[in-house]
mmCIF file of C-alpha atoms in Angstrom:
data_model
loop_
_atom_site.group_PDB
_atom_site.id
_atom_site.type_symbol
_atom_site.label_atom_id
_atom_site.label_comp_id
_atom_site.label_asym_id
_atom_site.label_seq_id
_atom_site.Cartn_x
_atom_site.Cartn_y
_atom_site.Cartn_z
ATOM 1 C CA MET A 1 85.122 160.035 -19.747
ATOM 2 C CA VAL A 2 81.478 160.651 -20.127
ATOM 3 C CA ALA A 3 81.255 161.461 -16.304
ATOM 4 C CA MET A 4 83.841 164.162 -16.701
ATOM 5 C CA HIS A 5 82.695 165.854 -19.943
ATOM 6 C CA ARG A 6 78.836 165.052 -20.048
ATOM 7 C CA PRO A 7 77.715 164.186 -16.542
ATOM 8 C CA ASP A 8 74.298 165.361 -17.540
ATOM 9 C CA LEU A 9 73.958 162.091 -19.474
ATOM 10 C CA LEU A 10 74.289 159.860 -16.465
ATOM 11 C CA ARG A 11 72.290 159.058 -13.467
ATOM 12 C CA SER A 12 75.147 157.245 -11.675
ATOM 13 C CA ARG A 13 78.477 155.566 -12.526
ATOM 14 C CA VAL A 14 80.749 152.728 -11.554
ATOM 15 C CA SER A 15 84.516 152.319 -12.333
ATOM 16 C CA ASP A 16 87.234 150.089 -11.250
ATOM 17 C CA THR A 17 89.923 152.101 -13.379
ATOM 18 C CA VAL A 18 89.585 155.493 -11.781
ATOM 19 C CA GLY A 19 93.254 155.256 -10.686
ATOM 20 C CA VAL A 20 94.565 155.639 -14.351
ATOM 21 C CA PHE A 21 93.351 159.226 -14.178
ATOM 22 C CA HIS A 22 95.811 159.955 -11.236
ATOM 23 C CA PRO A 23 98.640 162.279 -12.308
ATOM 24 C CA ASP A 24 101.309 159.819 -10.972
ATOM 25 C CA TYR A 25 99.838 156.757 -12.722
ATOM 26 C CA VAL A 26 102.219 154.508 -14.658
ATOM 27 C CA TRP A 27 100.840 152.019 -17.061
ATOM 28 C CA HIS A 28 101.624 148.354 -16.196
ATOM 29 C CA GLU A 29 104.458 146.529 -17.954
ATOM 30 C CA LEU A 30 102.364 144.736 -20.521
ATOM 31 C CA ALA A 31 100.579 147.901 -21.353
ATOM 32 C CA ARG A 32 103.923 149.593 -21.942
ATOM 33 C CA THR A 33 104.851 146.815 -24.142
ATOM 34 C CA TRP A 34 101.744 147.328 -26.269
ATOM 35 C CA GLN A 35 102.387 150.902 -26.425
ATOM 36 C CA THR A 36 105.773 150.442 -27.900
ATOM 37 C CA PRO A 37 106.009 150.060 -31.705
ATOM 38 C CA GLY A 38 107.400 146.868 -32.809
ATOM 39 C CA ALA A 39 107.473 145.322 -29.231
ATOM 40 C CA GLY A 40 103.622 145.387 -29.099
ATOM 41 C CA GLU A 41 103.208 143.675 -32.484
ATOM 42 C CA GLN A 42 105.817 141.030 -31.527
ATOM 43 C CA GLN A 43 104.124 140.328 -28.172
ATOM 44 C CA LEU A 44 100.641 139.899 -29.686
ATOM 45 C CA THR A 45 101.862 137.842 -32.775
ATOM 46 C CA ALA A 46 103.471 135.409 -30.315
ATOM 47 C CA PHE A 47 100.256 135.234 -28.181
ATOM 48 C CA LEU A 48 98.216 134.437 -31.414
ATOM 49 C CA ASP A 49 100.649 131.878 -32.822
ATOM 50 C CA GLY A 50 100.701 130.010 -29.513
ATOM 51 C CA GLY A 51 97.365 128.456 -30.294
ATOM 52 C CA ARG A 52 93.944 128.581 -28.410
ATOM 53 C CA ALA A 53 94.998 126.422 -25.530
ATOM 54 C CA ASP A 54 98.247 128.388 -24.814
ATOM 55 C CA ARG A 55 96.280 131.700 -25.119
ATOM 56 C CA ALA A 56 93.719 130.348 -22.674
ATOM 57 C CA ARG A 57 96.426 129.319 -20.186
ATOM 58 C CA ARG A 58 98.234 132.725 -20.459
ATOM 59 C CA LEU A 59 94.956 134.564 -19.740
ATOM 60 C CA CYS A 60 94.268 132.210 -16.810
ATOM 61 C CA ASP A 61 97.707 132.876 -15.388
ATOM 62 C CA ARG A 62 96.974 136.629 -15.389
ATOM 63 C CA GLY A 63 93.809 135.872 -13.206
ATOM 64 C CA MET A 64 91.029 135.089 -15.618
ATOM 65 C CA PRO A 65 88.988 131.943 -14.683
ATOM 66 C CA MET A 66 89.792 129.184 -17.123
ATOM 67 C CA PRO A 67 86.105 128.764 -18.374
ATOM 68 C CA VAL A 68 86.237 132.457 -19.321
ATOM 69 C CA ALA A 69 89.758 132.374 -20.615
ATOM 70 C CA GLU A 70 88.910 129.622 -23.044
ATOM 71 C CA ARG A 71 86.083 131.712 -24.602
ATOM 72 C CA VAL A 72 88.199 134.779 -24.872
ATOM 73 C CA ALA A 73 91.059 132.866 -26.326
ATOM 74 C CA ALA A 74 88.820 131.289 -28.944
ATOM 75 C CA ARG A 75 87.540 134.878 -30.118
ATOM 76 C CA PHE A 76 91.036 136.472 -29.967
ATOM 77 C CA ASP A 77 92.052 137.030 -33.603
ATOM 78 C CA PRO A 78 94.332 139.596 -35.401
ATOM 79 C CA SER A 79 91.634 142.174 -35.578
ATOM 80 C CA LEU A 80 91.298 142.154 -31.750
ATOM 81 C CA ALA A 81 95.037 142.379 -31.518
ATOM 82 C CA HIS A 82 95.007 145.440 -33.587
ATOM 83 C CA ALA A 83 92.262 146.978 -31.399
ATOM 84 C CA VAL A 84 94.412 146.333 -28.436
ATOM 85 C CA LEU A 85 97.400 148.219 -29.819
ATOM 86 C CA ALA A 86 95.239 150.995 -30.948
ATOM 87 C CA LEU A 87 93.512 151.468 -27.633
ATOM 88 C CA TYR A 88 96.532 151.361 -25.450
ATOM 89 C CA ARG A 89 98.739 153.542 -27.751
ATOM 90 C CA ALA A 90 95.908 156.088 -27.809
ATOM 91 C CA ALA A 91 95.889 156.119 -24.036
ATOM 92 C CA ALA A 92 99.693 156.409 -23.454
ATOM 93 C CA GLN A 93 100.863 158.899 -20.910
ATOM 94 C CA PRO A 94 100.717 161.855 -20.524
ATOM 95 C CA LEU A 95 97.246 161.637 -22.035
ATOM 96 C CA MET A 96 95.614 159.986 -19.166
ATOM 97 C CA ALA A 97 97.105 162.525 -16.700
ATOM 98 C CA ARG A 98 95.697 165.321 -18.678
ATOM 99 C CA LEU A 99 92.316 163.796 -18.953
ATOM 100 C CA GLY A 100 92.424 163.404 -15.131
ATOM 101 C CA GLU A 101 92.562 167.137 -14.715
ATOM 102 C CA HIS A 102 88.835 167.185 -15.189
ATOM 103 C CA LEU A 103 87.979 164.470 -12.552
ATOM 104 C CA GLU A 104 86.183 166.821 -10.319
ATOM 105 C CA HIS A 105 83.532 167.378 -12.973
ATOM 106 C CA ALA A 106 82.400 163.704 -12.459
ATOM 107 C CA ALA A 107 81.291 164.693 -9.010
ATOM 108 C CA GLN A 108 78.109 165.979 -10.350
ATOM 109 C CA ARG A 109 76.830 162.585 -10.410
ATOM 110 C CA PRO A 110 76.896 159.804 -7.762
ATOM 111 C CA GLY A 111 79.687 157.389 -8.363
ATOM 112 C CA LEU A 112 81.250 154.220 -7.083
ATOM 113 C CA ALA A 113 84.988 153.327 -7.333
ATOM 114 C CA VAL A 114 85.610 149.539 -7.200
ATOM 115 C CA LEU A 115 88.805 148.926 -5.444
ATOM 116 C CA ALA A 116 89.861 145.278 -5.843
ATOM 117 C CA THR A 117 92.818 144.856 -3.331
ATOM 118 C CA LYS A 118 94.922 142.577 -5.551
ATOM 119 C CA ASP A 119 94.387 144.626 -8.798
ATOM 120 C CA HIS A 120 97.863 146.087 -9.484
ATOM 121 C CA VAL A 121 97.414 147.312 -13.042
ATOM 122 C CA VAL A 122 95.099 150.248 -12.507
ATOM 123 C CA GLY A 123 97.196 152.259 -10.022
ATOM 124 C CA THR A 124 98.082 151.963 -6.452
ATOM 125 C CA GLU A 125 95.640 151.878 -3.710
ATOM 126 C CA THR A 126 96.587 155.401 -2.758
ATOM 127 C CA GLN A 127 96.165 156.643 -6.337
ATOM 128 C CA ARG A 128 92.778 155.069 -6.710
ATOM 129 C CA ARG A 129 91.491 156.451 -3.490
ATOM 130 C CA GLU A 130 92.839 159.956 -4.228
ATOM 131 C CA ALA A 131 91.351 159.762 -7.686
ATOM 132 C CA ALA A 132 87.953 158.499 -6.373
ATOM 133 C CA GLU A 133 87.875 161.328 -3.797
ATOM 134 C CA ARG A 134 88.436 163.961 -6.489
ATOM 135 C CA ALA A 135 85.653 162.420 -8.605
ATOM 136 C CA GLY A 136 83.366 162.361 -5.674
ATOM 137 C CA ALA A 137 82.988 158.520 -5.670
ATOM 138 C CA ARG A 138 82.420 156.230 -2.807
ATOM 139 C CA VAL A 139 85.078 153.516 -2.619
ATOM 140 C CA ALA A 140 83.927 149.844 -2.549
ATOM 141 C CA VAL A 141 86.602 147.499 -1.444
ATOM 142 C CA LEU A 142 86.654 143.946 -2.934
ATOM 143 C CA ASP A 143 89.132 142.335 -0.600
ATOM 144 C CA GLY A 144 91.242 139.539 -2.124
ATOM 145 C CA LEU A 145 90.228 140.067 -5.691
ATOM 146 C CA GLY A 146 92.294 141.247 -8.652
ATOM 147 C CA HIS A 147 91.931 142.834 -11.971
ATOM 148 C CA GLN A 148 89.550 140.059 -12.990
ATOM 149 C CA TRP A 149 87.133 140.631 -10.313
ATOM 150 C CA LEU A 150 84.251 140.772 -12.724
ATOM 151 C CA SER A 151 84.743 137.362 -13.964
ATOM 152 C CA ARG A 152 85.865 135.910 -10.569
ATOM 153 C CA ALA A 153 83.111 137.186 -8.426
ATOM 154 C CA PRO A 154 80.564 139.278 -10.477
ATOM 155 C CA LEU A 155 77.542 138.577 -8.241
ATOM 156 C CA ARG A 156 79.489 139.592 -5.091
ATOM 157 C CA ALA A 157 79.596 143.246 -6.555
ATOM 158 C CA ALA A 158 76.104 143.103 -7.963
ATOM 159 C CA ARG A 159 74.515 142.059 -4.688
ATOM 160 C CA GLY A 160 76.292 145.120 -3.065
ATOM 161 C CA ARG A 161 78.672 143.189 -0.703
ATOM 162 C CA ARG A 162 80.927 146.246 -0.526
ATOM 163 C CA GLY A 163 81.025 147.040 3.093
ATOM 164 C CA GLY A 164 80.171 150.397 4.644
ATOM 165 C CA SER A 165 76.856 151.672 5.894
ATOM 166 C CA GLY A 166 74.254 154.179 4.812
ATOM 167 C CA THR A 167 70.715 154.545 3.480
ATOM 168 C CA ARG A 168 69.620 152.946 0.190
ATOM 169 C CA SER A 169 69.234 156.083 -1.715
ATOM 170 C CA ASP A 170 68.386 156.323 -5.392
ATOM 171 C CA ALA A 171 72.069 156.776 -6.110
ATOM 172 C CA ARG A 172 72.970 153.622 -4.366
ATOM 173 C CA ARG A 173 70.343 151.573 -5.943
ATOM 174 C CA GLY A 174 71.480 152.936 -9.445
ATOM 175 C CA ILE A 175 74.987 151.863 -8.564
ATOM 176 C CA ALA A 176 73.933 148.387 -7.720
ATOM 177 C CA ALA A 177 71.936 148.193 -10.913
ATOM 178 C CA ALA A 178 74.954 149.137 -12.855
ATOM 179 C CA ALA A 179 76.996 146.448 -11.287
ATOM 180 C CA ASP A 180 74.186 143.827 -11.864
ATOM 181 C CA ILE A 181 74.204 144.884 -15.537
ATOM 182 C CA ALA A 182 77.934 144.402 -15.752
ATOM 183 C CA ALA A 183 77.611 140.966 -14.079
ATOM 184 C CA GLY A 184 74.942 140.004 -16.627
ATOM 185 C CA TRP A 185 76.880 140.982 -19.523
ATOM 186 C CA TYR A 186 79.878 138.925 -18.395
ATOM 187 C CA PHE A 187 77.774 135.828 -17.857
ATOM 188 C CA ALA A 188 75.970 136.350 -21.307
ATOM 189 C CA ASP A 189 78.939 137.232 -23.351
ATOM 190 C CA TYR A 190 81.240 134.545 -22.283
ATOM 191 C CA GLY A 191 78.739 131.989 -21.148
ATOM 192 C CA VAL A 192 80.047 131.843 -17.533
ATOM 193 C CA SER A 193 77.694 129.965 -15.297
ATOM 194 C CA THR A 194 77.062 130.179 -11.619
ATOM 195 C CA ALA A 195 78.683 126.747 -11.395
ATOM 196 C CA HIS A 196 82.056 128.237 -12.326
ATOM 197 C CA THR A 197 81.785 131.189 -9.775
ATOM 198 C CA GLY A 198 80.107 129.296 -7.008
ATOM 199 C CA GLU A 199 77.502 132.055 -6.735
ATOM 200 C CA ILE A 200 73.760 132.302 -7.316
ATOM 201 C CA HIS A 201 72.228 134.975 -9.356
ATOM 202 C CA PRO A 202 70.046 137.151 -7.091
ATOM 203 C CA ALA A 203 67.144 137.134 -9.509
ATOM 204 C CA LYS A 204 67.334 133.324 -9.820
ATOM 205 C CA ARG A 205 67.420 132.929 -6.139
ATOM 206 C CA ARG A 206 64.117 134.913 -5.937
ATOM 207 C CA GLY A 207 62.513 132.761 -8.603
ATOM 208 C CA ARG A 208 62.641 135.499 -11.247
ATOM 209 C CA ARG A 209 64.306 135.527 -14.575
ATOM 210 C CA PRO A 210 67.350 138.103 -14.572
ATOM 211 C CA ARG A 211 66.842 141.173 -16.602
ATOM 212 C CA GLY A 212 69.008 141.886 -19.723
ATOM 213 C CA LYS A 213 70.593 139.136 -21.662
ATOM 214 C CA GLU A 214 69.704 135.569 -20.615
ATOM 215 C CA ILE A 215 72.326 133.753 -18.509
ATOM 216 C CA ARG A 216 73.444 130.977 -20.803
ATOM 217 C CA GLN A 217 74.730 127.660 -19.467
ATOM 218 C CA PRO A 218 78.077 126.871 -21.090
ATOM 219 C CA PRO A 219 78.367 123.728 -23.202
ATOM 220 C CA ARG A 220 79.158 120.546 -21.115
ATOM 221 C CA ARG A 221 81.898 119.324 -23.343
ATOM 222 C CA GLY A 222 85.402 120.553 -22.430
ATOM 223 C CA VAL A 223 84.302 123.061 -19.714
ATOM 224 C CA PRO A 224 85.102 122.217 -16.130
ATOM 225 C CA ARG A 225 82.057 122.996 -13.999
ATOM 226 C CA ASP A 226 83.519 122.522 -10.340
ATOM 227 C CA ARG A 227 84.553 125.453 -8.306
ATOM 228 C CA GLY A 228 88.106 124.262 -8.276
ATOM 229 C CA SER A 229 88.499 125.092 -11.918
ATOM 230 C CA LEU A 230 88.517 128.710 -11.250
ATOM 231 C CA GLY A 231 92.133 128.538 -10.014
ATOM 232 C CA ASP A 232 93.449 125.739 -12.214
ATOM 233 C CA CYS A 233 95.440 127.070 -15.025
ATOM 234 C CA ALA A 234 97.299 123.971 -15.906
#
């Protein structure tokens, strides 16, 4: 939104949801449920009433690593459920298609469109590529990752393992920095450690303390620390 209406405020931009601005984009099934009065309230009430463990399992089933899902489930309360409904109902079609009419304005600043190949909730691959082209954004393919790529492999994106070639221009460095900030936010906010992702923070590898929020190690009690826990939603 900022990139389309106030590009002068940005140096560069990163988005993994540019496909939602495609004129043919259709919201995913769960989003359509939230956008439906009555049905949305019923779904989220059932989600809340299921208890913390059930909420975590459901989030994990949708692709979120269990260590992250457990923290999100613990913080999910009625106020957050209300925010979910308000957000998705405010973004119901045809609003997103209308907003997408200004995509070309975003091309005034260098951009990166993250395309996780198994992410099926933010548009088809064709829709995402077409929207990225209109926005003047370079496409970075994260093969084999889904909608939860940020919690599954945040450092893979932050380190710039995106394929392609070219010089390390200021724009590219800015994009990499934005991804690094996003990775640090996820680590700090949900307490996800490198033990969960099997990755090493680049700043730690070089013997420096990462910028931004400090990466906190999660509490030992009740948090699986082996790599296999990433895909275990039982």
